Structures are given as structure tokens and as C-alpha cells.
PDB file of C-alpha atoms in Angstrom:
ATOM      1  CA  MET A1497      -0.055  -0.042  -0.159  1.00 52.00           C
ATOM      2  CA  ARG A1498       2.979   2.539   0.865  1.00 52.00           C
ATOM      3  CA  ALA A1499       4.380   1.369  -2.168  1.00 53.00           C
ATOM      4  CA  ALA A1500       1.745   2.189  -4.198  1.00 52.00           C
ATOM      5  CA  LEU A1501       1.209   5.369  -2.355  1.00 44.00           C
ATOM      6  CA  ALA A1502       4.680   6.741  -3.220  1.00 49.00           C
ATOM      7  CA  ALA A1503       5.017   5.457  -6.617  1.00 51.00           C
ATOM      8  CA  SER A1504       1.627   7.971  -7.458  1.00 52.00           C
ATOM      9  CA  VAL A1505       3.138  10.625  -5.495  1.00 45.00           C
ATOM     10  CA  ALA A1506       6.124  10.310  -7.559  1.00 48.00           C
ATOM     11  CA  ALA A1507       4.224  10.452 -10.725  1.00 51.00           C
ATOM     12  CA  PHE A1508       2.464  13.105  -9.832  1.00 45.00           C
ATOM     13  CA  THR A1509       5.568  15.309  -9.161  1.00 48.00           C
ATOM     14  CA  LEU A1510       6.906  14.498 -12.066  1.00 44.00           C
ATOM     15  CA  LEU A1511       3.632  15.458 -13.848  1.00 45.00           C
ATOM     16  CA  ALA A1512       3.743  18.675 -12.211  1.00 46.00           C
ATOM     17  CA  MET A1513       7.428  19.739 -12.644  1.00 47.00           C
ATOM     18  CA  PRO A1514       6.609  21.045 -16.105  1.00 46.00           C
ATOM     19  CA  LEU A1515       3.678  23.042 -14.709  1.00 43.00           C
ATOM     20  CA  MET A1516       5.689  24.398 -12.041  1.00 46.00           C
ATOM     21  CA  GLU A1517       9.052  25.670 -14.221  1.00 43.00           C
ATOM     22  CA  THR A1518       6.302  27.580 -17.009  1.00 42.00           C
ATOM     23  CA  THR A1519       4.219  29.336 -13.878  1.00 44.00           C
ATOM     24  CA  ALA A1520       7.506  29.872 -12.010  1.00 42.00           C
ATOM     25  CA  ALA A1521       8.998  31.283 -15.753  1.00 41.00           C
ATOM     26  CA  LYS A1522       6.385  33.411 -16.338  1.00 42.00           C
ATOM     27  CA  ALA A1523       6.138  35.041 -12.599  1.00 39.00           C
ATOM     28  CA  GLN A1524       9.741  36.151 -13.374  1.00 40.00           C
ATOM     29  CA  SER A1525       8.989  37.390 -16.862  1.00 39.00           C
ATOM     30  CA  GLU A1526       6.147  39.704 -15.298  1.00 36.00           C
ATOM     31  CA  ARG A1527       8.236  40.604 -12.305  1.00 36.00           C
ATOM     32  CA  ALA A1528      11.156  42.055 -14.924  1.00 37.00           C
ATOM     33  CA  GLU A1529      11.083  45.699 -15.068  1.00 46.00           C
ATOM     34  CA  PRO A1530       9.681  46.714 -18.212  1.00 46.00           C
ATOM     35  CA  GLY A1531      11.953  47.896 -20.757  1.00 49.00           C
ATOM     36  CA  SER A1532      15.138  46.271 -19.035  1.00 79.00           C
ATOM     37  CA  ILE A1533      15.162  43.746 -21.729  1.00 92.00           C
ATOM     38  CA  ALA A1534      17.640  44.341 -24.470  1.00 90.00           C
ATOM     39  CA  THR A1535      15.525  44.083 -27.425  1.00 92.00           C
ATOM     40  CA  ALA A1536      15.995  45.771 -30.421  1.00 88.00           C
ATOM     41  CA  GLY A1537      14.344  49.164 -29.596  1.00 83.00           C
ATOM     42  CA  VAL A1538      15.843  49.052 -26.321  1.00 87.00           C
ATOM     43  CA  VAL A1539      19.219  48.616 -27.705  1.00 90.00           C
ATOM     44  CA  ARG A1540      18.376  51.606 -30.169  1.00 84.00           C
ATOM     45  CA  GLU A1541      17.663  53.717 -27.320  1.00 83.00           C
ATOM     46  CA  ILE A1542      20.651  53.088 -25.987  1.00 91.00           C
ATOM     47  CA  GLN A1543      22.802  53.453 -29.022  1.00 87.00           C
ATOM     48  CA  PHE A1544      21.132  56.825 -29.354  1.00 83.00           C
ATOM     49  CA  MET A1545      22.072  57.858 -25.831  1.00 85.00           C
ATOM     50  CA  LEU A1546      25.766  57.010 -26.143  1.00 91.00           C
ATOM     51  CA  LEU A1547      25.947  58.539 -29.374  1.00 86.00           C
ATOM     52  CA  THR A1548      23.980  61.713 -27.361  1.00 82.00           C
ATOM     53  CA  ILE A1549      26.584  62.365 -24.873  1.00 87.00           C
ATOM     54  CA  GLY A1550      29.335  61.489 -27.376  1.00 86.00           C
ATOM     55  CA  ILE A1551      30.518  57.878 -27.045  1.00 91.00           C
ATOM     56  CA  ASP A1552      30.138  56.544 -30.490  1.00 89.00           C
ATOM     57  CA  PRO A1553      28.160  53.595 -30.445  1.00 89.00           C
ATOM     58  CA  GLY A1554      28.278  52.518 -33.823  1.00 86.00           C
ATOM     59  CA  PRO A1555      25.520  52.238 -36.246  1.00 83.00           C
ATOM     60  CA  ILE A1556      22.164  52.709 -34.326  1.00 81.00           C
ATOM     61  CA  ASP A1557      20.692  49.361 -35.616  1.00 83.00           C
ATOM     62  CA  GLY A1558      19.561  47.916 -32.414  1.00 86.00           C
ATOM     63  CA  ASN A1559      22.164  45.284 -32.714  1.00 91.00           C
ATOM     64  CA  PRO A1560      24.721  44.860 -29.576  1.00 91.00           C
ATOM     65  CA  ARG A1561      27.668  44.316 -31.615  1.00 89.00           C
ATOM     66  CA  GLN A1562      30.917  44.962 -30.724  1.00 92.00           C
ATOM     67  CA  MET A1563      31.608  49.095 -30.830  1.00 91.00           C
ATOM     68  CA  THR A1564      27.869  48.938 -29.168  1.00 94.00           C
ATOM     69  CA  ASN A1565      29.474  47.067 -26.098  1.00 94.00           C
ATOM     70  CA  ARG A1566      32.919  48.910 -26.511  1.00 94.00           C
ATOM     71  CA  ALA A1567      30.913  52.127 -25.774  1.00 93.00           C
ATOM     72  CA  VAL A1568      28.582  50.591 -23.553  1.00 95.00           C
ATOM     73  CA  ARG A1569      32.093  49.860 -21.243  1.00 94.00           C
ATOM     74  CA  ILE A1570      33.421  52.924 -21.815  1.00 95.00           C
ATOM     75  CA  PHE A1571      29.738  54.781 -20.561  1.00 95.00           C
ATOM     76  CA  GLN A1572      29.628  51.969 -17.096  1.00 95.00           C
ATOM     77  CA  GLN A1573      33.953  52.870 -16.612  1.00 94.00           C
ATOM     78  CA  ARG A1574      33.046  56.500 -16.805  1.00 91.00           C
ATOM     79  CA  SER A1575      30.303  56.226 -14.264  1.00 93.00           C
ATOM     80  CA  GLY A1576      31.719  53.731 -11.923  1.00 94.00           C
ATOM     81  CA  LEU A1577      29.010  50.613 -13.074  1.00 94.00           C
ATOM     82  CA  PRO A1578      30.209  47.272 -13.146  1.00 93.00           C
ATOM     83  CA  GLN A1579      31.389  46.028 -17.153  1.00 92.00           C
ATOM     84  CA  THR A1580      28.846  44.401 -18.394  1.00 92.00           C
ATOM     85  CA  ASP A1581      28.000  43.436 -22.668  1.00 94.00           C
ATOM     86  CA  LEU A1582      24.334  43.675 -24.023  1.00 94.00           C
ATOM     87  CA  VAL A1583      23.324  40.647 -25.206  1.00 94.00           C
ATOM     88  CA  SER A1584      20.189  40.738 -27.494  1.00 92.00           C
ATOM     89  CA  ASN A1585      17.011  39.315 -25.416  1.00 93.00           C
ATOM     90  CA  GLU A1586      19.243  39.353 -22.103  1.00 93.00           C
ATOM     91  CA  PRO A1587      18.262  41.745 -19.278  1.00 94.00           C
ATOM     92  CA  VAL A1588      20.002  45.117 -19.144  1.00 94.00           C
ATOM     93  CA  PRO A1589      21.538  46.135 -15.743  1.00 92.00           C
ATOM     94  CA  PRO A1590      18.931  48.950 -14.645  1.00 92.00           C
ATOM     95  CA  ALA A1591      21.749  51.267 -13.375  1.00 92.00           C
ATOM     96  CA  LEU A1592      22.881  51.235 -16.706  1.00 92.00           C
ATOM     97  CA  LEU A1593      19.770  52.826 -18.043  1.00 88.00           C
ATOM     98  CA  GLU A1594      18.880  55.078 -15.319  1.00 89.00           C
ATOM     99  CA  ARG A1595      22.240  56.570 -15.318  1.00 90.00           C
ATOM    100  CA  LEU A1596      22.193  56.281 -19.357  1.00 88.00           C
ATOM    101  CA  ARG A1597      19.324  58.578 -19.265  1.00 84.00           C
ATOM    102  CA  GLN A1598      20.263  60.893 -17.268  1.00 84.00           C
ATOM    103  CA  ALA A1599      23.764  61.590 -19.066  1.00 84.00           C
ATOM    104  CA  ALA A1600      21.340  61.780 -22.339  1.00 78.00           C
ATOM    105  CA  ALA A1601      18.870  64.294 -21.019  1.00 72.00           C
ATOM    106  CA  LYS A1602      21.591  66.269 -19.223  1.00 73.00           C
ATOM    107  CA  VAL A1603      23.009  67.262 -23.056  1.00 70.00           C
ATOM    108  CA  MET A1604      19.982  67.142 -24.639  1.00 61.00           C
ATOM    109  CA  LEU A1605      18.276  69.767 -22.243  1.00 55.00           C
ATOM    110  CA  LYS A1606      20.960  72.106 -22.298  1.00 54.00           C
ATOM    111  CA  PRO A1607      20.373  74.207 -25.349  1.00 45.00           C
ATOM    112  CA  GLU A1608      16.673  74.759 -23.498  1.00 42.00           C
ATOM    113  CA  SER A1609      19.105  76.263 -20.440  1.00 40.00           C
ATOM    114  CA  PRO A1610      18.185  79.819 -19.276  1.00 39.00           C
ATOM    115  CA  SER A1611      22.206  80.642 -19.183  1.00 39.00           C
ATOM    116  CA  ALA A1612      22.383  78.773 -22.944  1.00 41.00           C
ATOM    117  CA  PRO A1613      21.125  82.075 -24.620  1.00 44.00           C
ATOM    118  CA  PRO A1614      21.001  82.031 -28.616  1.00 45.00           C
ATOM    119  CA  ALA A1615      23.478  84.864 -28.883  1.00 45.00           C
ATOM    120  CA  PRO A1616      26.695  82.619 -28.760  1.00 49.00           C
ATOM    121  CA  PRO A1617      26.181  80.623 -31.796  1.00 49.00           C
ATOM    122  CA  THR A1618      25.210  84.034 -33.887  1.00 43.00           C
ATOM    123  CA  GLN A1619      28.881  84.921 -32.578  1.00 47.00           C
ATOM    124  CA  ALA A1620      30.427  81.930 -33.495  1.00 46.00           C
ATOM    125  CA  ILE A1621      29.501  82.063 -37.067  1.00 49.00           C
ATOM    126  CA  THR A1622      30.323  85.401 -37.670  1.00 47.00           C
ATOM    127  CA  THR A1623      33.994  84.893 -35.970  1.00 48.00           C
ATOM    128  CA  GLN A1624      34.282  80.977 -37.750  1.00 54.00           C
ATOM    129  CA  PRO A1625      36.554  81.750 -40.397  1.00 56.00           C
ATOM    130  CA  THR A1626      40.067  83.214 -38.107  1.00 54.00           C
ATOM    131  CA  PRO A1627      40.485  79.457 -36.428  1.00 52.00           C
ATOM    132  CA  PRO A1628      43.438  78.159 -38.799  1.00 51.00           C
ATOM    133  CA  ALA A1629      42.634  75.137 -37.990  1.00 49.00           C
ATOM    134  CA  LEU A1630      39.258  75.506 -40.225  1.00 42.00           C
ATOM    135  CA  SER A1631      41.225  76.409 -43.445  1.00 47.00           C
ATOM    136  CA  PRO A1632      38.948  79.688 -43.848  1.00 51.00           C
ATOM    137  CA  ASP A1633      40.759  79.897 -47.654  1.00 59.00           C
ATOM    138  CA  ARG A1634      38.571  77.075 -48.643  1.00 82.00           C
ATOM    139  CA  PHE A1635      35.617  76.620 -46.418  1.00 89.00           C
ATOM    140  CA  ALA A1636      34.495  80.194 -45.224  1.00 85.00           C
ATOM    141  CA  SER A1637      31.526  79.665 -46.640  1.00 90.00           C
ATOM    142  CA  CYS A1638      30.442  76.655 -44.792  1.00 91.00           C
ATOM    143  CA  THR A1639      29.413  78.650 -41.889  1.00 89.00           C
ATOM    144  CA  TYR A1640      28.280  76.727 -38.347  1.00 90.00           C
ATOM    145  CA  SER A1641      27.917  77.173 -34.451  1.00 91.00           C
ATOM    146  CA  THR A1642      30.408  75.955 -32.048  1.00 91.00           C
ATOM    147  CA  ASP A1643      27.328  74.807 -29.967  1.00 89.00           C
ATOM    148  CA  ASP A1644      26.989  71.687 -32.502  1.00 89.00           C
ATOM    149  CA  PHE A1645      30.237  70.553 -32.014  1.00 88.00           C
ATOM    150  CA  ARG A1646      29.881  70.198 -28.320  1.00 82.00           C
ATOM    151  CA  VAL A1647      29.372  66.636 -27.453  1.00 72.00           C
ATOM    152  CA  GLY A1648      29.195  65.048 -24.449  1.00 62.00           C
ATOM    153  CA  GLY A1649      30.991  68.116 -22.378  1.00 66.00           C
ATOM    154  CA  ARG A1650      33.571  68.454 -24.727  1.00 73.00           C
ATOM    155  CA  GLN A1651      34.243  71.149 -27.590  1.00 85.00           C
ATOM    156  CA  TYR A1652      35.249  69.792 -30.490  1.00 83.00           C
ATOM    157  CA  THR A1653      36.053  72.225 -33.699  1.00 89.00           C
ATOM    158  CA  PRO A1654      35.172  71.341 -36.906  1.00 89.00           C
ATOM    159  CA  GLN A1655      38.421  69.568 -37.989  1.00 88.00           C
ATOM    160  CA  SER A1656      39.148  67.695 -34.428  1.00 85.00           C
ATOM    161  CA  PHE A1657      35.803  66.478 -35.060  1.00 83.00           C
ATOM    162  CA  LEU A1658      36.043  64.985 -38.334  1.00 84.00           C
ATOM    163  CA  ASP A1659      39.328  64.118 -37.175  1.00 83.00           C
ATOM    164  CA  GLU A1660      38.830  61.559 -34.181  1.00 75.00           C
ATOM    165  CA  GLY A1661      35.383  60.771 -35.533  1.00 72.00           C
ATOM    166  CA  PHE A1662      36.221  60.233 -39.391  1.00 74.00           C
ATOM    167  CA  ASP A1663      39.995  59.826 -39.200  1.00 78.00           C
ATOM    168  CA  GLY A1664      39.527  62.981 -40.962  1.00 84.00           C
ATOM    169  CA  THR A1665      37.625  62.226 -43.963  1.00 88.00           C
ATOM    170  CA  THR A1666      35.109  64.476 -45.479  1.00 92.00           C
ATOM    171  CA  ASN A1667      33.173  62.069 -47.550  1.00 91.00           C
ATOM    172  CA  ARG A1668      32.849  59.374 -44.750  1.00 85.00           C
ATOM    173  CA  ALA A1669      31.597  61.913 -42.279  1.00 86.00           C
ATOM    174  CA  VAL A1670      28.918  62.753 -44.490  1.00 91.00           C
ATOM    175  CA  ILE A1671      28.269  59.089 -45.478  1.00 88.00           C
ATOM    176  CA  ASN A1672      27.787  58.268 -41.886  1.00 79.00           C
ATOM    177  CA  LEU A1673      26.045  61.398 -40.244  1.00 85.00           C
ATOM    178  CA  ARG A1674      23.240  61.080 -43.279  1.00 86.00           C
ATOM    179  CA  GLN A1675      22.862  57.704 -41.530  1.00 80.00           C
ATOM    180  CA  ARG A1676      23.189  58.838 -37.946  1.00 77.00           C
ATOM    181  CA  LEU A1677      20.526  61.393 -38.541  1.00 80.00           C
ATOM    182  CA  ASP A1678      18.229  59.334 -40.536  1.00 80.00           C
ATOM    183  CA  GLU A1679      17.944  56.614 -37.513  1.00 74.00           C
ATOM    184  CA  ALA A1680      17.896  59.546 -34.962  1.00 76.00           C
ATOM    185  CA  ARG A1681      14.973  61.199 -36.934  1.00 79.00           C
ATOM    186  CA  GLN A1682      13.055  57.677 -36.558  1.00 75.00           C
ATOM    187  CA  ILE A1683      13.652  57.043 -32.628  1.00 73.00           C
ATOM    188  CA  ALA A1684      12.963  61.033 -31.799  1.00 72.00           C
ATOM    189  CA  GLU A1685       9.365  60.699 -33.546  1.00 72.00           C
ATOM    190  CA  GLY A1686       8.474  58.415 -30.609  1.00 66.00           C
ATOM    191  CA  VAL A1687      10.399  60.135 -27.850  1.00 63.00           C
ATOM    192  CA  GLY A1688       9.710  63.854 -28.945  1.00 64.00           C
ATOM    193  CA  GLY A1689      10.698  66.638 -27.034  1.00 64.00           C
ATOM    194  CA  PRO A1690      14.932  67.137 -26.430  1.00 65.00           C
ATOM    195  CA  ALA A1691      15.445  64.494 -28.318  1.00 73.00           C
ATOM    196  CA  LEU A1692      14.108  66.660 -31.554  1.00 77.00           C
ATOM    197  CA  LEU A1693      16.624  69.322 -30.393  1.00 78.00           C
ATOM    198  CA  GLU A1694      19.479  66.541 -31.252  1.00 78.00           C
ATOM    199  CA  VAL A1695      18.102  65.581 -34.564  1.00 82.00           C
ATOM    200  CA  GLN A1696      18.161  69.348 -35.305  1.00 85.00           C
ATOM    201  CA  ARG A1697      22.054  69.510 -34.365  1.00 85.00           C
ATOM    202  CA  GLN A1698      22.982  66.776 -36.214  1.00 86.00           C
ATOM    203  CA  ALA A1699      21.247  68.119 -39.193  1.00 90.00           C
ATOM    204  CA  ARG A1700      23.136  71.306 -38.764  1.00 91.00           C
ATOM    205  CA  VAL A1701      26.646  69.145 -38.415  1.00 91.00           C
ATOM    206  CA  LEU A1702      25.849  67.071 -41.607  1.00 92.00           C
ATOM    207  CA  ALA A1703      25.037  70.367 -43.648  1.00 93.00           C
ATOM    208  CA  TYR A1704      28.370  71.847 -42.412  1.00 94.00           C
ATOM    209  CA  PHE A1705      30.300  68.662 -43.790  1.00 93.00           C
ATOM    210  CA  GLU A1706      28.373  68.622 -46.597  1.00 94.00           C
ATOM    211  CA  CYS A1707      29.104  71.891 -47.616  1.00 94.00           C
ATOM    212  CA  ARG A1708      32.845  71.140 -47.103  1.00 92.00           C
ATOM    213  CA  GLN A1709      32.249  68.348 -49.623  1.00 93.00           C
ATOM    214  CA  LYS A1710      31.269  70.272 -52.685  1.00 92.00           C
ATOM    215  CA  ILE A1711      33.940  72.415 -52.350  1.00 91.00           C
ATOM    216  CA  GLU A1712      36.288  69.581 -51.729  1.00 90.00           C
ATOM    217  CA  GLN A1713      35.094  67.668 -54.965  1.00 90.00           C
ATOM    218  CA  ALA A1714      34.795  70.939 -57.066  1.00 89.00           C
ATOM    219  CA  SER A1715      39.008  71.361 -56.348  1.00 85.00           C
ATOM    220  CA  ALA A1716      39.177  67.885 -57.387  1.00 85.00           C
ATOM    221  CA  THR A1717      37.520  68.577 -60.430  1.00 84.00           C
ATOM    222  CA  THR A1718      39.851  72.014 -61.297  1.00 77.00           C
ATOM    223  CA  ARG A1719      43.090  69.977 -61.058  1.00 70.00           C
TER     224      ARG A1719
END
């Protein structure tokens, strides 16, 4: 009798285990913080925020490849966070998202600050030809705002931005910036607000390098 009862209990346990595991997995999934899984949308948001604060994540494509994880680790190191990689459809550390959103918000909200009146960009445009690095004899007609080249708390010149980001190649900068601008516009449509200001900044930077590209191409054809 006892042997039969023990066998029945064992059989019931074996049958119930898959149901128990499914229920536990469902409960764990329900407890997961919304947006803390590295879906393509979340990864794109992370890539966009990294780009906003001046850390190049590579293409904003929702894929956590080597360049994206390199950028994530740079941010984690600067923020004193544990070093981790993003893995598709795996959890994202909540602290990483929180710190990254805070950092990106500070950058994107800066143009709206009362302490940043529109006067400096106008002054930058009028005085732009004077710095030697800009080669004013060639690119004097390509006006720009110095504020547009302040990324992640660091002030670039157009030339240093070109040298560090694109190996000094204008054509490469134009191709890359066009792709980034298209991606940023798609994201900004869903985010709105300060993200639209970042899109406008990227558009002005692209317009400057497109102007330089035309001048360089014209010079090449006359040789």
C-alpha cells in the first residue's frame, strides 16, 4: 500500500514539474522591469543615448555588436558601474539605463537652459573663419555654430570632430552622419521633446560637412 502511494506521489510530481517551471518562469517574466530586456528597440535607445553623450556606438540598428558594447563599457567605466555587455533579448542592468538616461537628458536639455542664450551661436558664425584649423580660404562659406560641436561636455572644432570621428575624411563623415541622422529622426519621432533638438543639431553638423564636401569635390575636378 505504502509503495503504491509513494509511486503515485512520484508520478504526480513528475507530471507537475513542467507546469511548476512554466509558472515560475512566467512569474519571473512578470516581475522583470519593463524595458530592461535588450530588445532591438531598447538597444536602439541605448545606442542613441550613447551617441548623444559623445560615445560612438556604431550604427543605431538595435544590434548590440562590438562597437556598441565597447561604448557601453566606456560609459560604465566613467560612471563607476560594473562592466557588462549587452546581449540581445537578455536583461539590461537597470542602473545602466538609469545613469545613461540621466546623462543623455542633461546633454539634450542643455540648449533649453536659460543660461544658454542664442547669442553665442551667432557670434560663432561670424567669427568662424579666424581659427587656422578651419582653413578659411577654402571653407569660409561653410558656416557653423560652435555649440553644435560640443558633444558630451567636450568642445570640438569641425576639424577635430572630423579627425577623431572619421579619420579626417569628409566623404566618410557625410555618409556616416546621413545614416545617423535618419536613424535619429526615426527615434525622435517616438521620443519627442529634447530628442528633436538633438536631431536638429545633427542636421546642422551634416549640412556643414556637406558644404565642405562640395568644395573639396570642386577642387578635385579642377586639378
